[in-house]
Short mmCIF file of C-alpha atoms and ligand atoms in Angstrom, two decimals:
data_model
loop_
_atom_site.label_atom_id
_atom_site.label_comp_id
_atom_site.label_asym_id
_atom_site.label_seq_id
_atom_site.Cartn_x
_atom_site.Cartn_y
_atom_site.Cartn_z
CA UNK A 1 -11.37 -20.87 -27.42
CA UNK A 2 -10.65 -23.35 -24.58
CA UNK A 3 -7.50 -23.60 -22.49
CA UNK A 4 -4.57 -21.59 -23.82
CA UNK A 5 -0.88 -22.12 -24.45
CA UNK A 6 0.75 -19.32 -22.49
CA UNK A 7 4.26 -17.84 -22.51
CA UNK A 8 5.77 -15.61 -19.81
CA UNK A 9 8.90 -13.67 -20.80
CA UNK A 10 10.72 -12.43 -17.69
CA UNK A 11 9.35 -15.34 -15.67
CA UNK A 12 11.99 -15.05 -12.92
CA UNK A 13 11.43 -11.31 -12.40
CA UNK A 14 9.33 -9.48 -9.81
CA UNK A 15 6.37 -9.08 -12.21
CA UNK A 16 6.81 -12.39 -14.07
CA UNK A 17 6.64 -14.41 -10.84
CA UNK A 18 3.41 -12.64 -9.87
CA UNK A 19 1.89 -13.35 -13.31
CA UNK A 20 2.60 -17.07 -12.91
CA UNK A 21 1.08 -17.14 -9.42
CA UNK A 22 -2.01 -15.25 -10.62
CA UNK A 23 -2.57 -17.65 -13.53
CA UNK A 24 -2.72 -20.40 -10.91
CA UNK A 25 -4.71 -18.55 -8.23
CA UNK A 26 -7.30 -17.19 -10.67
CA UNK A 27 -7.73 -20.58 -12.40
CA UNK A 28 -6.77 -19.14 -15.78
CA UNK A 29 -7.32 -21.96 -18.28
CA UNK A 30 -3.70 -22.84 -19.07
CA UNK A 31 -3.11 -25.81 -21.34
CA UNK A 32 0.64 -25.29 -21.46
CA UNK A 33 2.97 -22.77 -19.75
CA UNK A 34 6.35 -21.87 -21.21
CA UNK A 35 8.65 -19.63 -19.16
CA UNK A 36 11.47 -17.50 -20.55
CA UNK A 37 14.25 -15.50 -18.89
CA UNK A 38 17.87 -14.59 -19.59
CA UNK A 39 20.59 -17.12 -20.45
CA UNK A 40 21.67 -16.99 -16.79
CA UNK A 41 18.37 -18.55 -15.65
CA UNK A 42 17.90 -20.96 -18.55
CA UNK A 43 17.71 -24.58 -17.32
CA UNK A 44 16.55 -23.70 -13.82
CA UNK A 45 12.98 -24.56 -12.83
CA UNK A 46 9.94 -22.94 -11.28
CA UNK A 47 6.68 -24.39 -9.99
CA UNK A 48 3.31 -24.06 -11.65
CA UNK A 49 0.37 -26.04 -10.28
CA UNK A 50 1.85 -29.46 -9.55
CA UNK A 51 4.59 -29.38 -12.14
CA UNK A 52 8.08 -28.01 -12.57
CA UNK A 53 8.61 -25.77 -15.59
CA UNK A 54 12.08 -25.50 -17.07
CA UNK A 55 13.04 -21.91 -17.88
CA UNK A 56 14.17 -21.31 -21.45
CA UNK A 57 16.26 -18.61 -23.11
CA UNK A 58 14.55 -16.75 -25.97
CA UNK A 59 15.07 -17.92 -29.53
CA UNK A 60 13.46 -17.47 -32.97
CA UNK A 61 11.03 -20.39 -32.45
CA UNK A 62 10.19 -19.70 -28.77
CA UNK A 63 6.62 -18.59 -29.47
CA UNK A 64 5.57 -21.19 -32.03
CA UNK A 65 2.24 -22.73 -30.98
CA UNK A 66 1.63 -20.23 -28.15
CA UNK A 67 -1.73 -18.39 -27.98
CA UNK A 68 -0.80 -15.58 -25.60
CA UNK A 69 2.52 -14.24 -24.30
CA UNK A 70 3.04 -11.91 -21.32
CA UNK A 71 6.19 -9.82 -21.67
CA UNK A 72 7.82 -8.45 -18.52
CA UNK A 73 11.54 -8.32 -19.19
CA UNK A 74 12.08 -4.64 -20.02
CA UNK A 75 11.39 -2.61 -23.12
CA UNK A 76 14.42 -3.64 -25.19
CA UNK A 77 13.41 -7.32 -24.90
CA UNK A 78 9.79 -6.43 -25.79
CA UNK A 79 10.91 -4.40 -28.82
CA UNK A 80 13.07 -7.26 -30.07
CA UNK A 81 10.81 -10.23 -29.31
CA UNK A 82 7.15 -9.08 -29.25
CA UNK A 83 7.13 -8.75 -33.08
CA UNK A 84 8.38 -12.36 -33.29
CA UNK A 85 5.54 -13.55 -31.02
CA UNK A 86 2.99 -11.57 -33.07
CA UNK A 87 4.35 -13.06 -36.29
CA UNK A 88 3.77 -16.49 -34.77
CA UNK A 89 0.12 -15.49 -34.16
CA UNK A 90 0.36 -15.13 -30.39
CA UNK A 91 -1.46 -12.30 -28.62
CA UNK A 92 0.99 -10.15 -26.65
CA UNK A 93 0.28 -8.37 -23.36
CA UNK A 94 3.32 -6.18 -22.70
CA UNK A 95 4.27 -4.81 -19.29
CA UNK A 96 7.11 -2.66 -20.56
CA UNK A 97 6.91 0.89 -21.91
CA UNK A 98 8.00 -0.22 -25.42
CA UNK A 99 4.66 0.25 -27.19
CA UNK A 100 2.56 2.33 -24.78
CA UNK A 101 2.72 5.52 -26.85
CA UNK A 102 1.91 3.77 -30.14
CA UNK A 103 -1.54 4.99 -31.25
CA UNK A 104 -2.27 1.53 -32.69
CA UNK A 105 -1.63 -0.20 -29.37
CA UNK A 106 -4.39 0.00 -26.76
CA UNK A 107 -3.19 0.95 -23.28
CA UNK A 108 -5.61 -0.72 -20.93
CA UNK A 109 -6.78 -0.61 -17.34
CA UNK A 110 -9.73 -3.03 -17.46
CA UNK A 111 -11.87 -1.09 -14.93
CA UNK A 112 -11.25 2.18 -16.79
CA UNK A 113 -11.07 1.67 -20.55
CA UNK A 114 -11.74 -1.98 -21.42
CA UNK A 115 -13.69 -0.69 -24.46
CA UNK A 116 -10.37 0.27 -26.10
CA UNK A 117 -9.40 -3.41 -26.25
CA UNK A 118 -11.77 -3.79 -29.20
CA UNK A 119 -9.26 -2.00 -31.44
CA UNK A 120 -6.36 -4.32 -30.56
CA UNK A 121 -4.30 -5.82 -33.35
CA UNK A 122 -2.80 -8.56 -31.21
CA UNK A 123 -0.62 -6.31 -29.03
CA UNK A 124 -1.91 -4.73 -25.82
CA UNK A 125 0.15 -2.53 -23.52
CA UNK A 126 -0.11 -2.51 -19.74
CA UNK A 127 0.24 1.04 -18.40
CA UNK A 128 2.91 2.35 -16.04
CA UNK A 129 2.29 1.16 -12.47
CA UNK A 130 1.96 4.61 -10.84
CA UNK A 131 -0.48 5.65 -13.60
CA UNK A 132 -2.68 2.59 -13.09
CA UNK A 133 -2.99 3.26 -9.34
CA UNK A 134 -3.71 6.95 -9.96
CA UNK A 135 -6.41 6.37 -12.57
CA UNK A 136 -8.16 3.65 -10.60
CA UNK A 137 -9.23 6.50 -8.29
CA UNK A 138 -9.35 9.45 -10.69
CA UNK A 139 -11.17 7.91 -13.68
CA UNK A 140 -14.54 7.52 -11.87
CA UNK A 141 -14.29 11.13 -10.63
CA UNK A 142 -13.30 12.33 -14.11
CA UNK A 143 -16.48 10.79 -15.51
CA UNK A 144 -18.51 12.91 -13.09
CA UNK A 145 -16.66 16.24 -12.93
CA UNK A 146 -14.06 16.18 -15.77
CA UNK A 147 -10.45 16.42 -14.70
CA UNK A 148 -8.67 19.68 -15.42
CA UNK A 149 -5.30 19.41 -13.68
CA UNK A 150 -3.50 16.88 -11.48
CA UNK A 151 -0.51 17.44 -9.18
CA UNK A 152 0.83 14.10 -7.98
CA UNK A 153 3.79 13.07 -5.82
CA UNK A 154 4.66 9.38 -5.66
CA UNK A 155 6.36 7.34 -2.95
CA UNK A 156 7.53 4.32 -4.94
CA UNK A 157 8.63 0.99 -3.50
CA UNK A 158 11.88 -0.83 -4.29
CA UNK A 159 10.06 -3.66 -6.09
CA UNK A 160 9.05 -1.14 -8.76
CA UNK A 161 12.68 -1.33 -9.88
CA UNK A 162 12.64 -5.14 -10.01
CA UNK A 163 13.59 -8.13 -7.89
CA UNK A 164 17.24 -7.08 -7.48
CA UNK A 165 16.26 -3.66 -6.10
CA UNK A 166 14.27 -5.43 -3.34
CA UNK A 167 17.38 -7.45 -2.48
CA UNK A 168 19.42 -4.22 -2.44
CA UNK A 169 17.02 -2.61 0.03
CA UNK A 170 16.91 -5.64 2.33
CA UNK A 171 20.64 -6.32 2.28
CA UNK A 172 21.71 -2.69 2.50
CA UNK A 173 19.41 -2.15 5.49
CA UNK A 174 20.86 -5.21 7.20
CA UNK A 175 24.43 -4.04 6.43
CA UNK A 176 23.61 -0.54 7.72
CA UNK A 177 22.23 -1.93 10.99
CA UNK A 178 25.21 -4.21 11.52
CA UNK A 179 27.71 -1.53 10.49
CA UNK A 180 29.04 -3.44 7.49
CA UNK A 181 29.79 -2.12 3.96
CA UNK A 182 27.38 -3.04 1.14
CA UNK A 183 27.77 -2.75 -2.63
CA UNK A 184 24.39 -2.11 -4.29
CA UNK A 185 23.62 -4.06 -7.48
CA UNK A 186 20.95 -1.92 -9.22
CA UNK A 187 19.89 0.91 -6.92
CA UNK A 188 21.94 4.04 -7.71
CA UNK A 189 22.02 5.76 -4.29
CA UNK A 190 22.10 4.83 -0.59
CA UNK A 191 18.69 3.31 0.05
CA UNK A 192 18.57 2.25 3.70
CA UNK A 193 16.88 5.01 5.73
CA UNK A 194 17.03 7.30 2.68
CA UNK A 195 15.01 8.28 -0.39
CA UNK A 196 15.87 9.67 -3.82
CA UNK A 197 14.16 10.99 -6.94
CA UNK A 198 12.95 8.27 -9.30
CA UNK A 199 15.88 6.58 -11.01
CA UNK A 200 14.56 6.79 -14.59
CA UNK A 201 16.17 8.93 -17.31
CA UNK A 202 16.27 12.68 -16.67
CA UNK A 203 14.97 14.81 -19.58
CA UNK A 204 16.12 18.33 -20.59
CA UNK A 205 12.93 19.81 -19.10
CA UNK A 206 13.92 18.51 -15.64
CA UNK A 207 11.30 15.75 -15.51
CA UNK A 208 12.31 12.10 -15.21
CA UNK A 209 10.85 9.55 -17.62
CA UNK A 210 8.51 8.09 -14.97
CA UNK A 211 6.93 11.53 -14.40
CA UNK A 212 6.34 12.09 -18.13
CA UNK A 213 4.84 8.60 -18.46
CA UNK A 214 2.20 9.59 -15.91
CA UNK A 215 1.17 12.59 -18.04
CA UNK A 216 1.24 10.90 -21.45
CA UNK A 217 -0.45 7.68 -20.31
CA UNK A 218 -3.16 9.48 -18.32
CA UNK A 219 -4.16 11.42 -21.44
CA UNK A 220 -4.14 8.30 -23.62
CA UNK A 221 -6.16 6.14 -21.20
CA UNK A 222 -8.75 8.83 -20.43
CA UNK A 223 -8.79 9.91 -24.11
CA UNK A 224 -8.45 13.56 -23.12
CA UNK A 225 -5.40 15.56 -24.22
CA UNK A 226 -6.60 18.65 -22.38
CA UNK A 227 -5.78 17.15 -18.95
CA UNK A 228 -2.79 18.84 -17.36
CA UNK A 229 -0.64 16.80 -15.00
CA UNK A 230 2.63 17.39 -13.18
CA UNK A 231 4.30 14.59 -11.25
CA UNK A 232 7.22 14.23 -8.85
CA UNK A 233 8.26 10.60 -8.49
CA UNK A 234 10.31 9.48 -5.51
CA UNK A 235 11.80 6.10 -4.59
CA UNK A 236 11.26 5.34 -0.88
CA UNK A 237 12.69 2.52 1.26
CA UNK A 238 9.51 0.42 1.17
CA UNK A 239 9.71 -3.09 -0.28
CA UNK A 240 6.36 -3.27 -2.00
CA UNK A 241 3.35 -1.03 -2.85
CA UNK A 242 3.46 2.53 -4.14
CA UNK A 243 1.76 5.48 -2.41
CA UNK A 244 0.61 8.69 -4.09
CA UNK A 245 -0.38 12.11 -2.81
CA UNK A 246 -2.80 13.56 -5.36
CA UNK A 247 -4.28 17.00 -5.88
CA UNK A 248 -6.96 16.87 -8.58
CA UNK A 249 -8.75 19.90 -9.97
CA UNK A 250 -12.00 19.39 -11.90
CA UNK A 251 -14.00 21.49 -14.34
CA UNK A 252 -17.11 21.07 -12.17
CA UNK A 253 -17.57 21.13 -8.39
CA UNK A 254 -17.26 17.79 -6.62
CA UNK A 255 -17.84 17.38 -2.92
CA UNK A 256 -15.64 14.97 -0.91
CA UNK A 257 -18.75 13.11 0.30
CA UNK A 258 -19.82 12.53 -3.32
CA UNK A 259 -16.28 11.38 -4.20
CA UNK A 260 -16.37 8.87 -1.31
CA UNK A 261 -19.76 7.63 -2.48
CA UNK A 262 -18.49 7.06 -6.03
CA UNK A 263 -15.19 5.48 -5.04
CA UNK A 264 -16.88 3.16 -2.53
CA UNK A 265 -18.80 1.66 -5.46
CA UNK A 266 -15.79 1.47 -7.81
CA UNK A 267 -14.72 -2.11 -8.62
CA UNK A 268 -11.07 -2.74 -7.74
CA UNK A 269 -10.91 0.18 -5.32
CA UNK A 270 -11.43 0.22 -1.54
CA UNK A 271 -11.77 3.15 0.82
CA UNK A 272 -9.61 2.53 3.87
CA UNK A 273 -9.55 5.03 6.69
CA UNK A 274 -10.25 5.57 10.34
CA UNK A 275 -10.42 9.28 11.00
CA UNK A 276 -10.73 8.79 14.75
CA UNK A 277 -7.34 7.06 14.83
CA UNK A 278 -5.88 9.20 12.05
CA UNK A 279 -5.21 6.02 10.08
CA UNK A 280 -5.13 5.96 6.30
CA UNK A 281 -3.90 3.44 3.69
CA UNK A 282 -0.30 2.28 4.09
CA UNK A 283 1.87 0.08 1.86
CA UNK A 284 1.52 -2.82 4.31
CA UNK A 285 -2.27 -2.65 3.87
CA UNK A 286 -2.03 -2.92 0.10
CA UNK A 287 0.74 -5.50 -0.21
CA UNK A 288 -0.58 -8.73 -1.70
CA UNK A 289 -4.03 -7.20 -2.27
CA UNK A 290 -5.80 -6.88 -5.62
CA UNK A 291 -7.59 -3.64 -4.73
CA UNK A 292 -6.14 -0.14 -4.80
CA UNK A 293 -6.75 1.72 -1.52
CA UNK A 294 -7.83 5.32 -1.23
CA UNK A 295 -8.53 7.62 1.70
CA UNK A 296 -8.17 11.09 3.14
CA UNK A 297 -10.29 12.68 0.43
CA UNK A 298 -10.58 16.33 1.33
CA UNK A 299 -11.48 19.65 -0.26
CA UNK A 300 -8.42 21.61 -1.34
CA UNK A 301 -8.61 24.80 0.73
CA UNK A 302 -6.50 26.71 -1.80
CA UNK A 303 -8.41 25.98 -5.00
CA UNK A 304 -12.05 25.73 -6.13
CA UNK A 305 -13.28 22.41 -7.59
CA UNK A 306 -10.21 20.57 -6.29
CA UNK A 307 -9.74 17.54 -4.04
CA UNK A 308 -6.77 16.02 -2.25
CA UNK A 309 -6.56 12.21 -2.16
CA UNK A 310 -4.17 9.59 -0.82
CA UNK A 311 -3.76 6.41 -2.88
CA UNK A 312 -1.84 3.19 -2.13
CA UNK A 313 -1.66 0.04 -4.24
CA UNK A 314 0.44 -3.06 -4.77
CA UNK A 315 2.18 -2.03 -7.95
CA UNK A 316 3.38 -5.59 -8.64
CA UNK A 317 -0.26 -6.71 -8.68
CA UNK A 318 -2.74 -4.06 -9.88
CA UNK A 319 0.16 -1.93 -11.19
CA UNK A 320 1.50 -4.76 -13.36
CA UNK A 321 0.78 -8.51 -13.12
CA UNK A 322 -2.88 -8.43 -12.07
CA UNK A 323 -3.75 -5.77 -14.64
CA UNK A 324 -2.05 -7.88 -17.36
CA UNK A 325 -3.87 -11.07 -16.32
CA UNK A 326 -7.20 -9.18 -16.16
CA UNK A 327 -6.60 -8.04 -19.76
CA UNK A 328 -6.03 -11.67 -20.77
CA UNK A 329 -9.20 -12.69 -18.93
CA UNK A 330 -11.26 -10.15 -20.90
CA UNK A 331 -9.74 -11.32 -24.20
CA UNK A 332 -10.55 -14.90 -23.28
CA UNK A 333 -14.09 -14.00 -22.21
CA UNK A 334 -14.71 -12.03 -25.44
CA UNK A 335 -13.34 -14.89 -27.55
CA UNK A 336 -15.60 -17.35 -25.75
CA UNK A 337 -18.55 -15.02 -26.28
CA UNK A 338 -17.86 -14.73 -30.01
CA UNK A 339 -17.51 -18.47 -30.47
CA UNK A 340 -20.73 -19.03 -28.47
CA UNK A 341 -22.57 -16.51 -30.68
CA UNK A 342 -21.21 -18.24 -33.80
CA UNK A 343 -22.49 -21.59 -32.51
CA UNK A 344 -25.95 -20.14 -31.89
CA UNK A 345 -26.25 -18.58 -35.36
N1 NAP B 401 8.29 -3.99 -10.96
C1 NAP B 401 7.17 -3.31 -11.16
O1 NAP B 401 6.49 -2.87 -10.23
C2 NAP B 401 6.70 -3.04 -12.56
C3 NAP B 401 5.47 -2.41 -12.74
C4 NAP B 401 5.00 -2.16 -14.03
C5 NAP B 401 5.78 -2.54 -15.10
N2 NAP B 401 6.98 -3.13 -14.89
C6 NAP B 401 7.75 -3.51 -16.07
O2 NAP B 401 7.81 -4.93 -16.12
C7 NAP B 401 9.06 -5.34 -16.69
C8 NAP B 401 9.75 -6.30 -15.71
O3 NAP B 401 9.97 -5.65 -14.49
P1 NAP B 401 10.43 -6.44 -13.18
O4 NAP B 401 10.27 -5.48 -12.08
O5 NAP B 401 9.77 -7.77 -13.11
O6 NAP B 401 12.00 -6.65 -13.48
P2 NAP B 401 13.01 -7.74 -12.88
O7 NAP B 401 12.57 -8.21 -11.54
O8 NAP B 401 14.36 -7.12 -12.99
O9 NAP B 401 12.89 -8.95 -13.90
C9 NAP B 401 13.39 -8.89 -15.22
C10 NAP B 401 13.11 -10.20 -15.92
O10 NAP B 401 13.58 -10.08 -17.26
C11 NAP B 401 14.40 -11.22 -17.55
N3 NAP B 401 15.40 -10.93 -18.57
C12 NAP B 401 16.45 -10.09 -18.48
N4 NAP B 401 17.18 -10.14 -19.62
C13 NAP B 401 16.55 -11.04 -20.44
C14 NAP B 401 16.82 -11.55 -21.73
N5 NAP B 401 17.88 -11.15 -22.44
N6 NAP B 401 15.97 -12.47 -22.24
C15 NAP B 401 14.89 -12.90 -21.54
N7 NAP B 401 14.59 -12.44 -20.29
C16 NAP B 401 15.42 -11.54 -19.76
C17 NAP B 401 15.04 -11.53 -16.21
O11 NAP B 401 15.58 -12.84 -16.24
P3 NAP B 401 16.84 -13.26 -15.29
O12 NAP B 401 16.27 -13.50 -13.93
O13 NAP B 401 17.33 -14.50 -15.93
O14 NAP B 401 17.81 -12.13 -15.33
C18 NAP B 401 13.84 -11.40 -15.31
O15 NAP B 401 13.01 -12.54 -15.42
C19 NAP B 401 9.85 -4.06 -16.96
O16 NAP B 401 9.62 -3.68 -18.29
C20 NAP B 401 9.20 -3.06 -16.03
O17 NAP B 401 9.33 -1.73 -16.48
C21 NAP B 401 7.46 -3.40 -13.66
#
């Protein structure tokens, strides 16, 4: 397999734009790039390498001839159009939640469970952003001491709700400071100098969808249904990068110094802290960075075999676009490997 014909659905969105930039920055071998968005954006252009790409609306023959399509336009679009792309023999890497629970669809964080890619049938799901950041730190510790229970509170940025939510936060803050009225386009509650519980669907059990995703996806990725997890997800007035306060209880004792040692060696994760200055990872540290940042690992004084951790990561990158592109890179690498082996035989 040489250079690929790539499609990006949701190319004008917060995640789609990052995918396109990463394909360029990481020298992904792109033979052709086709970009799709809603009817409203069709006909406008975006830049890729030295050329202008005209954005197209989706149609029945959109995916013909494409090798790999990234979907990041919401789950209803993925449910409607991913099967069309698969039928046209494209591999699909989906950023939405449409197929994450499907037992036949691998849910992949490359640093954590790349082995599960082997079972893919052409469709691979990218996990929820808060779950990716969480497991980048917890998976290496789980391998050592086996996770028993996690209590996590998230502090999620506006960009997690898409490009328009970022505009809402910026414009509402400006309006607030200049004492002018502002009508929000997607954010449901006052956002400037405020916070609110995550704006995903509320279930009968009192959890919002985002919180349940963190439980279900953690179990699927770590292949351990005995893990207990309770999450509280909060939207905070930060433009980019989610933060998480994590309490993790393990079956076996694990000392903070050992946890630091392991996480320092974990690819894709950086320890960032200065205890003298009481400085730990912040969203501005993580923004635009590939790594997830962790710090303030301490023994839980209230519970044996438990640690507290603080995690921050750019959810548009490692929580979405970067993770998706890394999946594509592994698929490409494996395909190259197979064809090389075939040539040698
Ligand atoms: N934002 C994150 O941090 C994050 C993290 C993980 C996963 N995700 C998932 O990634 C997906 C995209 O999120 P986002 O934050 O990038 O959202 P976004 O900024 O709102 O972008 C949505 C994209 O979908 C396109 N779109 C809307 N209706 C369409 C249609 N009928 N046909 C084709 N394209 C259509 C939009 O095009 P127009 O510009 O033309 O409207 C836009 O390109 C969602 O499933 C989300 O859950 C997001």
